[in-house]
Each structure stands twice: as structure tokens, then as C-alpha cells.
């Protein structure tokens, strides 16, 4: 039996019936990682001892009959969630040997539910990138073509899920970092509403945009993880204090998704189908629109006029916040410190020059500039105003429709190295996902086809604030009607 | 140093003060660590105060309540919507590389404080521009360490209020009055211990001068490191002199930050305008805007104690005290409470005379405490004992002299006042037979003085009274002594 592509529910069922032990399942994945990770570079750190210990505890818990559906489920965690005692690098030389003395709220919740952490996955340094190429530990590779990027910044998590090096993974999404790699690797990725999931213990890139979410092989799996991850956290003042629906139970035992999708109004924003969209992506997404119509949804054109301002707005706000968030890496208390500093200024300058890679430095400089006296109004304040206009666009659209359907990314996975010399071209990879972060909305990326290589294509569903359940229902109905999510790389 | 400019000078001094008051919360502003002063270095810290990756601030409600309280006490407007911002700069004792503060939307605006102006001899309103909440930094230690600096983060995360005055102060003396008043208020409110030496109440002064009547302000200098009200006043006087000298010599004042050195009684330039940080303020994305409801503000208002001005007014009417006495006795909540307890005790035992109680608290006790360098909280005499003492004076049991004797015993040894009076025989002699006896003895012993008296030198009567008091060991009622002595001398004529 191939355990590598079990759904979470199947795995939970086998574990509960004791036809498979958590230790066996964990060992299976540890062995796969030992064999395949060298080629994919999906994991930065594999925690064999910790995983086996957690698996043993899960087996004990299963034996006591106190298991949750996540007990004994092996997960991969993006390496920016702080895991107590387990190295957390953010794929940066700055934190290459950082062992947090505390646990992120999200990983704590998953661990408390009995999940097993296999290790920490590769990513763009401090989540800054769309290709995983800015990682201090080298790029992760796309299981659909090892010369291709797996997307970013959660590229390692995407690659691990697509290649069956875990059952599911955690990612984070600041401008598309869950959805874009999900599209690049043919998996399902959900960025929840800003504030739906606690950010405590998630190493910050841009605080007003960062959000954690599940990266899985199906919508159903994503629902199961979200159900445990979501919820108010007293340690995160920006987390929303609203009840958490039983996303997975509702999906599997509630009104059937096929029923719920009937008569759903789906908006197709014209601005997302403009020139720059690769032909195979356009075709696949249009095919998906047809599928939704077949399922009984009403698809109608809508307009989001401020779409074009997404990239410039994002590249003011996100670097501004990052320039401040990353000031704490000064070599004083933790992380990298340069050798033999001459004085304080020298220590700061060399520690940060050595510890950060080029993309991180670029964004720190950008952010410092836009917040500088004399430039603040022209850049940061203006960007905040545009951000509000972008959110208004979505609000207006959601007065007419229940959700929006767009391509996740303008093209399929490009070659490693292809866009390294042109940051702006790289930034355009997130052109369809960034606005969702700026507006704080939930977004779900689903596999919807392949190009000629074949490389996966993703579609994006965008919902109203806190309407993850609607996205999940639509996505689940789509996956029941299609098999794109079941394709595997050879 | 030459005397500070007077109202006759051609220059006018303009001063604005920024006070940083550490709030007396049990825990820090953004985490649960204790705020206690004096713990071993880096023992009261957590990943949040040390700004480890991924941690987030959570605002302490009590900090907000204290800021509201202070805002109400200075008659400020409490904003229903305020926000936190980040002030970005690198320093080892600022772990995050930014200070969480309030910038564009502070919690309190448009307050004021009334001081007794030493120049105008009347009450004067000093505007308070704003009060905002912010986080304190840690401490860097450089002294006695070779080739390194040490950082103690215990103080990191201590809540501060920054209280910014309008440039309404016109002299060092007014600045001193303003600080005393502000300190009294924060102490009354219990929001800050007001200890300038320990740095829990810190003051920076912005000082400029201009020709009297000039419409615009002169270039200002910011004075730092002023760790007592006396130093604030001295530093301002020094700065005013410095600026006058510059201008009188045809130079101009350069905008800069200057560091006061109390030992040298002078200041030196620390950094110029061009070295000023660009703090790159922007709204703190980790904290949502702070929204308050009128109900919450009203609930805090209900907890406001009687404040110094109101209390002084009450003392004037309820106890018929002078403005001066009422002002002195309300300088601190503790002193005011002490006085009221003394006055109340005295009133229950005899005819109330709050003026006598006020004198004993301010002059006798105040002077004695000053000598020991103690404040009212450290007084060894409980208020009800001093009240008994005052009552015994009013009842004629104690004379001024024996009262002071009793006071000294109470201060140094303590004990029950009544028992001490009996044990030490301090009770005033009001028995005329005993006094008459003493009068006779003294007159017999000093015939030449008696003769002088009869010759018209009535001044000797003072000497004779003194001799009688001595013979009765000070216990005789002086009025009675006088009366009996006069009668006896008259009879002799």
C-alpha cells in the first residue's frame, strides 16, 4: 500500500483502526525523505528523533482512545514557525543556528492535537521571494521538473506535499506564498482571512499581511488542518475573536458541497485575464469556470479596477513593515554575529551584511526608504490609501457575488535562475495573489490542469472575510468533479 | 553663574517640558513580566521583551487605564481612537530595533495644569499638548567593562507615559513648579512613584529665548539627563545664560541636544540637528488601533481620587488654613492624609483647632523629618499620637515646652503619649499654691531684681518668669505664672 498519498482522513482511519501505527507511518515518511530530499531540497531540517517520539506518543494516545483526526499525522512545517528546541532558520544565515525557546501557536495547536512534525521546510529567506531561490540553504526543486522552481516563498512545503514527503504541510502567505507554490506544484493551498489564524511564533515578514495556512493534497485535508489551526489567540492582538466553524466536519457530513455550489454566484474579474496571462493557464482556468457552471454555479464578469496597483502598493507596505520587523536581527541577543567587531556600528553593519541575503537587503532598503522623513507621505501613506481602495474594490464585487475565481499565477513554474536578474519580473509572479493579502481576504488555490510540459496550473478562489467555509465547499465540489489534485509527479 | 533673567530683562525665556513617567503597573506593557525595580540583570525578561523572532505584543489594560486616569486629572481630552506606532532606531538596549510608542494619534490631548507662578504671583495655566503611552528601553552598562558593553533588559517593556507640555513656561522656577505639581498628581493617582533619582520620573527640557514681545520662538535646545527638579532648574538657568551670551555676542543658538552634568554644573552638546535620528514612524501593525468607549472612560473617572487642587481648596474651607498651609499639606497624598488624621484625632479629644495641628505637622514634624532626610511615610510618630499631643496642648495639659519634650520622646523612642506624660511628669502645673510657692522663693532669692522692677525697669519680669519656670521644671502654666507674679509684685508696692 502506498502510504505517501493518503488523505488525512484515510490515514486517521488506518491509525484509529490500528492497522497502521503512527510510528510506522512516520518511519515511512522519514525513509522517503532520506531517499528523495537530496534531489528536492524540500526540508532544511529533519527531526527524526522528535518525530518518532511524537509518533510514539500518538500511538499511546490512539491506544487510549483519546485521538483526534490529526493524532499521528506526519506534517512538514515551513521553517518560519518557531518550534521549541527545534532549529528554526527562516532559510537565513542570520538564524542558521537559532533554536527558539517557545512554540508558535499554530504548531502548538497541531502538536496538541497529536500531529507529528517531520521537520522544517525550505523557503525563500524570511519568506521574501516567489521561487524559493533566495533560501540560504539553496533552492527547493519542483517535483514536476527538478530544474523548475516550486514557487515561493513556501516552496519547500509545496514540494514536500507534491512529492509525498509528508501528508500535509504548513505554509505562510504574505503576498501569495501559499497559493503560488501550491499552483506551481499541483497541490491545494489556503490562505485564511487575515487574523483567522494566530501569528504568534511565526517569524514576521510583513505583519499586516502575513497569514499561516495549510498546504495539502486536497481541499478536504486543508479543511481538517484549518479546523485545528484557526481561532483567536490571546497572544496575537490581531487575531480575530470569532467562532471557528468545524470546517472539515461541515464539508464531510454537512450539506454536500455539490449542493452548496449550486446557485453560488462566482465573479470572474476581467482584470485577471489581461495580456500577460499564459495561454495554457487561461485555457485551464476557463475550463474550470465551465466546470463550475456545470456544477450549477452562476459565473458572471466583475471588475476590480484597482488591480493594477497591487504590485506597487504591496512593494511599499510589505518592505516598510519588513524593514522594521527585521531590525531585531542585530547580533546582540541571538542569531548570527560577525567575528571580532571593532565597535557597535561595525557589529551591526557586518552582522547584517553577512547574515542577510540580497533579496532581504533589497527589501530592507526599499522599506527604509519609503518610511523616511520626506518620503513617508508620497509612498507609505499613499500606499495605505490605495490599499483601502483595493479592499473597497473587493467589497463592491462581493455585493454581487459570493466568491471570485481567478488564475493563481500568470504562468506555470519557470526554470531555476530564469528571473534572478530581474526582481520586478519575479514580483509579477504574485500579481494575482497580492491583492487578496492587501484586502485581508481568504484565498484558496486548487490544481486545475497542466501545460504541455506537463506542469501544474492553479486556479484561485477568493472569498469574503471569514468565509473560508464557502471557499472550501466550492473547492471541494470542484475536486469531486475533477481529478487534477490526484495527479502525481513521476 | 549670573542670576537668571528677570522680568526686567530684554529677553524672555520659553520652556516646554517632556516628562517620561514610568507607570506603576505590576506587569510590563506588552508581556507578563514583572516591572519590579532592582532585580538581578536580565532576570525579568521573556522572549517578548527580548524581541525574539515571531513574538507579538499584547497591550496591558492597566496601562491604558492609568493613561486615561492621568489624562482626566489634567483635564485632557481622551481620544476614543488612538494608535500605536513604531519609532525605529538601532541600539543594543532596544531589542526590537523599534520602540512602540504613540505618534499621530496619542491617547490624551489638550490638557492643562495650574501652577502657582513664582513670577506673576498668581495661578497660571500651563497647557499639556499630549500624553502618550510607550515602552521603556533596557539599560546599557559601559562603566568598568573593557572592550564591551553589557545590556540589562529588565527595564525593557516597562510602561511609560510621555507627558508633553506646551511651551508655556517662562522661567526655571515655573518649570520647577510645573514638575512638582505634575509629580504630585501622578503620585496622587498612584500611576507613578515620581522618583526622579531612580529615573521613574524623567524630564527633558526644551529651552529657547527671544526678545521680549517677539512674535516667533527662538531656536531651542533640548536638555537631557536632569535627574532632580533642582537639576532641571539649574540646567535651565545655565542654558538661558548660555543662549543670552551667544546672542549678545552676535552668535546664534544652534538647535541641538545637550547633556547636563550636575557635578560640573554645566552642559555639553550631545548631538546636533543634522545627527537627529530619522525615526521612520509608522503605525504598529502588530496592535490594532486602540478604541475606547465613553463607558470605559467614565468607569476610570469614577476611580479618580481627590486631586491636590481640590484637596487644598477643601483644606482652606474645612480647616480654615491659609493658602500656604493648604498648599504645603496637600503636596502629597500621604502628607494630606497624615494631617487629616492628626486634626481628626485632636478634634475628637478637645476643641478642634486645625491650625495648631497644621503647625505641628508642618513645622515640628516636617522639620524633624527633614533633618533625618525622611519623608512622611517614614515618620516614626503615628498620626493619632501626634493628634493626642495636639489635643493635650489645647486642653492645657502640655505647655509649649513640655509638648516639644513629648514630641522628641515620641519621635525617638515612641510609646503612648498619655503614659509618657504621666511617667515623665510633663503635666503642666496649674495648681496656684505650688506656683505661688515658687514665686515667693524666686522673689526672695533675687531682691535686687525686685528692686529694679519697682524702680521702673519692668523688663526684669521676663527674667523672673524664667526663674520660676526653671524652678517648676517648665511644668508651670506660663500664663498663670505671669498672673501670679504680677499680683505679688503689685502687692509689694
PDB file of N, CA, C and O in Angstrom, chain A residues 343-380:
ATOM      1  N   UNK A 343      33.535  47.884  16.718  1.00  0.00           N
ATOM      2  CA  UNK A 343      32.682  48.661  17.614  1.00  0.00           C
ATOM      3  C   UNK A 343      31.228  48.327  17.275  1.00  0.00           C
ATOM      4  O   UNK A 343      30.967  47.444  16.445  1.00  0.00           O
ATOM      5  N   UNK A 344      30.308  49.045  17.906  1.00  0.00           N
ATOM      6  CA  UNK A 344      28.892  48.718  17.748  1.00  0.00           C
ATOM      7  C   UNK A 344      28.435  48.852  16.290  1.00  0.00           C
ATOM      8  O   UNK A 344      27.774  47.984  15.738  1.00  0.00           O
ATOM      9  N   UNK A 345      28.843  49.960  15.672  1.00  0.00           N
ATOM     10  CA  UNK A 345      28.423  50.199  14.296  1.00  0.00           C
ATOM     11  C   UNK A 345      28.943  49.108  13.349  1.00  0.00           C
ATOM     12  O   UNK A 345      28.232  48.610  12.488  1.00  0.00           O
ATOM     13  N   UNK A 346      30.183  48.730  13.582  1.00  0.00           N
ATOM     14  CA  UNK A 346      30.797  47.678  12.771  1.00  0.00           C
ATOM     15  C   UNK A 346      30.066  46.352  12.991  1.00  0.00           C
ATOM     16  O   UNK A 346      29.827  45.595  12.051  1.00  0.00           O
ATOM     17  N   UNK A 347      29.677  46.104  14.243  1.00  0.00           N
ATOM     18  CA  UNK A 347      28.967  44.854  14.538  1.00  0.00           C
ATOM     19  C   UNK A 347      27.623  44.829  13.808  1.00  0.00           C
ATOM     20  O   UNK A 347      27.266  43.827  13.175  1.00  0.00           O
ATOM     21  N   UNK A 348      26.884  45.927  13.886  1.00  0.00           N
ATOM     22  CA  UNK A 348      25.603  45.987  13.179  1.00  0.00           C
ATOM     23  C   UNK A 348      25.809  45.777  11.675  1.00  0.00           C
ATOM     24  O   UNK A 348      25.141  44.975  11.033  1.00  0.00           O
ATOM     25  N   UNK A 349      26.742  46.539  11.122  1.00  0.00           N
ATOM     26  CA  UNK A 349      26.901  46.562   9.669  1.00  0.00           C
ATOM     27  C   UNK A 349      27.328  45.189   9.156  1.00  0.00           C
ATOM     28  O   UNK A 349      26.728  44.647   8.220  1.00  0.00           O
ATOM     29  N   UNK A 350      28.348  44.625   9.790  1.00  0.00           N
ATOM     30  CA  UNK A 350      28.828  43.340   9.258  1.00  0.00           C
ATOM     31  C   UNK A 350      27.886  42.204   9.594  1.00  0.00           C
ATOM     32  O   UNK A 350      27.680  41.296   8.791  1.00  0.00           O
ATOM     33  N   UNK A 351      27.305  42.210  10.803  1.00  0.00           N
ATOM     34  CA  UNK A 351      26.368  41.145  11.162  1.00  0.00           C
ATOM     35  C   UNK A 351      25.231  41.080  10.147  1.00  0.00           C
ATOM     36  O   UNK A 351      24.888  40.014   9.636  1.00  0.00           O
ATOM     37  N   UNK A 352      24.687  42.229   9.819  1.00  0.00           N
ATOM     38  CA  UNK A 352      23.537  42.252   8.924  1.00  0.00           C
ATOM     39  C   UNK A 352      23.942  42.053   7.468  1.00  0.00           C
ATOM     40  O   UNK A 352      23.210  41.420   6.700  1.00  0.00           O
ATOM     41  N   UNK A 353      25.114  42.560   7.102  1.00  0.00           N
ATOM     42  CA  UNK A 353      25.593  42.328   5.731  1.00  0.00           C
ATOM     43  C   UNK A 353      25.837  40.853   5.493  1.00  0.00           C
ATOM     44  O   UNK A 353      25.510  40.315   4.430  1.00  0.00           O
ATOM     45  N   UNK A 354      26.413  40.193   6.490  1.00  0.00           N
ATOM     46  CA  UNK A 354      26.729  38.764   6.338  1.00  0.00           C
ATOM     47  C   UNK A 354      25.488  37.890   6.515  1.00  0.00           C
ATOM     48  O   UNK A 354      25.338  36.866   5.861  1.00  0.00           O
ATOM     49  N   UNK A 355      24.617  38.298   7.429  1.00  0.00           N
ATOM     50  CA  UNK A 355      23.500  37.439   7.823  1.00  0.00           C
ATOM     51  C   UNK A 355      22.350  37.419   6.837  1.00  0.00           C
ATOM     52  O   UNK A 355      21.629  36.431   6.737  1.00  0.00           O
ATOM     53  N   UNK A 356      22.151  38.520   6.123  1.00  0.00           N
ATOM     54  CA  UNK A 356      21.022  38.604   5.191  1.00  0.00           C
ATOM     55  C   UNK A 356      21.476  38.411   3.755  1.00  0.00           C
ATOM     56  O   UNK A 356      22.548  38.873   3.363  1.00  0.00           O
ATOM     57  N   UNK A 357      20.627  37.806   2.963  1.00  0.00           N
ATOM     58  CA  UNK A 357      20.892  37.664   1.536  1.00  0.00           C
ATOM     59  C   UNK A 357      20.445  38.898   0.756  1.00  0.00           C
ATOM     60  O   UNK A 357      19.863  39.845   1.310  1.00  0.00           O
ATOM     61  N   UNK A 358      20.690  38.866  -0.559  1.00  0.00           N
ATOM     62  CA  UNK A 358      20.492  40.053  -1.393  1.00  0.00           C
ATOM     63  C   UNK A 358      19.033  40.518  -1.430  1.00  0.00           C
ATOM     64  O   UNK A 358      18.759  41.716  -1.352  1.00  0.00           O
ATOM     65  N   UNK A 359      18.083  39.579  -1.545  1.00  0.00           N
ATOM     66  CA  UNK A 359      16.676  39.992  -1.660  1.00  0.00           C
ATOM     67  C   UNK A 359      16.193  40.622  -0.357  1.00  0.00           C
ATOM     68  O   UNK A 359      15.466  41.623  -0.362  1.00  0.00           O
ATOM     69  N   UNK A 360      16.607  40.056   0.763  1.00  0.00           N
ATOM     70  CA  UNK A 360      16.217  40.617   2.060  1.00  0.00           C
ATOM     71  C   UNK A 360      16.790  42.025   2.200  1.00  0.00           C
ATOM     72  O   UNK A 360      16.093  42.963   2.606  1.00  0.00           O
ATOM     73  N   UNK A 361      18.038  42.193   1.831  1.00  0.00           N
ATOM     74  CA  UNK A 361      18.652  43.527   1.915  1.00  0.00           C
ATOM     75  C   UNK A 361      17.923  44.507   1.000  1.00  0.00           C
ATOM     76  O   UNK A 361      17.699  45.658   1.359  1.00  0.00           O
ATOM     77  N   UNK A 362      17.584  44.043  -0.189  1.00  0.00           N
ATOM     78  CA  UNK A 362      16.875  44.915  -1.130  1.00  0.00           C
ATOM     79  C   UNK A 362      15.581  45.415  -0.496  1.00  0.00           C
ATOM     80  O   UNK A 362      15.258  46.593  -0.542  1.00  0.00           O
ATOM     81  N   UNK A 363      14.851  44.522   0.154  1.00  0.00           N
ATOM     82  CA  UNK A 363      13.557  44.920   0.718  1.00  0.00           C
ATOM     83  C   UNK A 363      13.745  45.782   1.959  1.00  0.00           C
ATOM     84  O   UNK A 363      12.951  46.685   2.209  1.00  0.00           O
ATOM     85  N   UNK A 364      14.782  45.512   2.741  1.00  0.00           N
ATOM     86  CA  UNK A 364      15.038  46.375   3.905  1.00  0.00           C
ATOM     87  C   UNK A 364      15.340  47.799   3.418  1.00  0.00           C
ATOM     88  O   UNK A 364      14.843  48.781   3.976  1.00  0.00           O
ATOM     89  N   UNK A 365      16.103  47.896   2.348  1.00  0.00           N
ATOM     90  CA  UNK A 365      16.440  49.230   1.841  1.00  0.00           C
ATOM     91  C   UNK A 365      15.208  49.925   1.270  1.00  0.00           C
ATOM     92  O   UNK A 365      14.972  51.105   1.526  1.00  0.00           O
ATOM     93  N   UNK A 366      14.422  49.166   0.518  1.00  0.00           N
ATOM     94  CA  UNK A 366      13.168  49.720  -0.016  1.00  0.00           C
ATOM     95  C   UNK A 366      12.279  50.246   1.108  1.00  0.00           C
ATOM     96  O   UNK A 366      11.770  51.361   1.050  1.00  0.00           O
ATOM     97  N   UNK A 367      12.110  49.409   2.118  1.00  0.00           N
ATOM     98  CA  UNK A 367      11.210  49.756   3.223  1.00  0.00           C
ATOM     99  C   UNK A 367      11.725  50.935   4.019  1.00  0.00           C
ATOM    100  O   UNK A 367      10.948  51.802   4.440  1.00  0.00           O
ATOM    101  N   UNK A 368      13.036  50.974   4.244  1.00  0.00           N
ATOM    102  CA  UNK A 368      13.627  52.087   4.978  1.00  0.00           C
ATOM    103  C   UNK A 368      13.404  53.383   4.202  1.00  0.00           C
ATOM    104  O   UNK A 368      13.060  54.422   4.769  1.00  0.00           O
ATOM    105  N   UNK A 369      13.548  53.282   2.903  1.00  0.00           N
ATOM    106  CA  UNK A 369      13.382  54.460   2.049  1.00  0.00           C
ATOM    107  C   UNK A 369      11.945  54.993   2.100  1.00  0.00           C
ATOM    108  O   UNK A 369      11.723  56.183   2.315  1.00  0.00           O
ATOM    109  N   UNK A 370      10.965  54.112   1.947  1.00  0.00           N
ATOM    110  CA  UNK A 370       9.586  54.609   1.858  1.00  0.00           C
ATOM    111  C   UNK A 370       9.067  55.148   3.194  1.00  0.00           C
ATOM    112  O   UNK A 370       8.082  55.881   3.211  1.00  0.00           O
ATOM    113  N   UNK A 371       9.742  54.793   4.286  1.00  0.00           N
ATOM    114  CA  UNK A 371       9.323  55.327   5.588  1.00  0.00           C
ATOM    115  C   UNK A 371      10.113  56.570   5.980  1.00  0.00           C
ATOM    116  O   UNK A 371       9.829  57.197   6.998  1.00  0.00           O
ATOM    117  N   UNK A 372      11.102  56.939   5.167  1.00  0.00           N
ATOM    118  CA  UNK A 372      11.983  58.037   5.558  1.00  0.00           C
ATOM    119  C   UNK A 372      11.240  59.359   5.568  1.00  0.00           C
ATOM    120  O   UNK A 372      10.309  59.570   4.795  1.00  0.00           O
ATOM    121  N   UNK A 373      11.732  60.208   6.442  1.00  0.00           N
ATOM    122  CA  UNK A 373      11.170  61.546   6.545  1.00  0.00           C
ATOM    123  C   UNK A 373      11.237  62.228   5.183  1.00  0.00           C
ATOM    124  O   UNK A 373      12.270  62.213   4.516  1.00  0.00           O
ATOM    125  N   UNK A 374      10.132  62.775   4.744  1.00  0.00           N
ATOM    126  CA  UNK A 374      10.092  63.424   3.441  1.00  0.00           C
ATOM    127  C   UNK A 374       9.550  62.509   2.343  1.00  0.00           C
ATOM    128  O   UNK A 374       9.134  62.977   1.298  1.00  0.00           O
ATOM    129  N   UNK A 375       9.578  61.207   2.586  1.00  0.00           N
ATOM    130  CA  UNK A 375       9.065  60.263   1.582  1.00  0.00           C
ATOM    131  C   UNK A 375       7.837  59.509   2.066  1.00  0.00           C
ATOM    132  O   UNK A 375       7.139  58.863   1.305  1.00  0.00           O
ATOM    133  N   UNK A 376       7.613  59.586   3.370  1.00  0.00           N
ATOM    134  CA  UNK A 376       6.540  58.809   4.004  1.00  0.00           C
ATOM    135  C   UNK A 376       5.189  59.075   3.336  1.00  0.00           C
ATOM    136  O   UNK A 376       4.465  58.144   2.977  1.00  0.00           O
ATOM    137  N   UNK A 377       4.867  60.356   3.167  1.00  0.00           N
ATOM    138  CA  UNK A 377       3.552  60.683   2.601  1.00  0.00           C
ATOM    139  C   UNK A 377       3.431  60.208   1.157  1.00  0.00           C
ATOM    140  O   UNK A 377       2.394  59.711   0.741  1.00  0.00           O
ATOM    141  N   UNK A 378       4.523  60.382   0.403  1.00  0.00           N
ATOM    142  CA  UNK A 378       4.483  60.045  -1.011  1.00  0.00           C
ATOM    143  C   UNK A 378       4.393  58.536  -1.224  1.00  0.00           C
ATOM    144  O   UNK A 378       3.820  58.083  -2.218  1.00  0.00           O
ATOM    145  N   UNK A 379       4.959  57.766  -0.322  1.00  0.00           N
ATOM    146  CA  UNK A 379       4.971  56.313  -0.515  1.00  0.00           C
ATOM    147  C   UNK A 379       4.074  55.588   0.478  1.00  0.00           C
ATOM    148  O   UNK A 379       3.037  55.045   0.121  1.00  0.00           O
ATOM    149  N   UNK A 380       4.483  55.571   1.741  1.00  0.00           N
ATOM    150  CA  UNK A 380       3.772  54.708   2.686  1.00  0.00           C
ATOM    151  C   UNK A 380       2.322  55.128   2.869  1.00  0.00           C
ATOM    152  O   UNK A 380       1.400  54.328   2.782  1.00  0.00           O
TER     153      UNK A 380
END
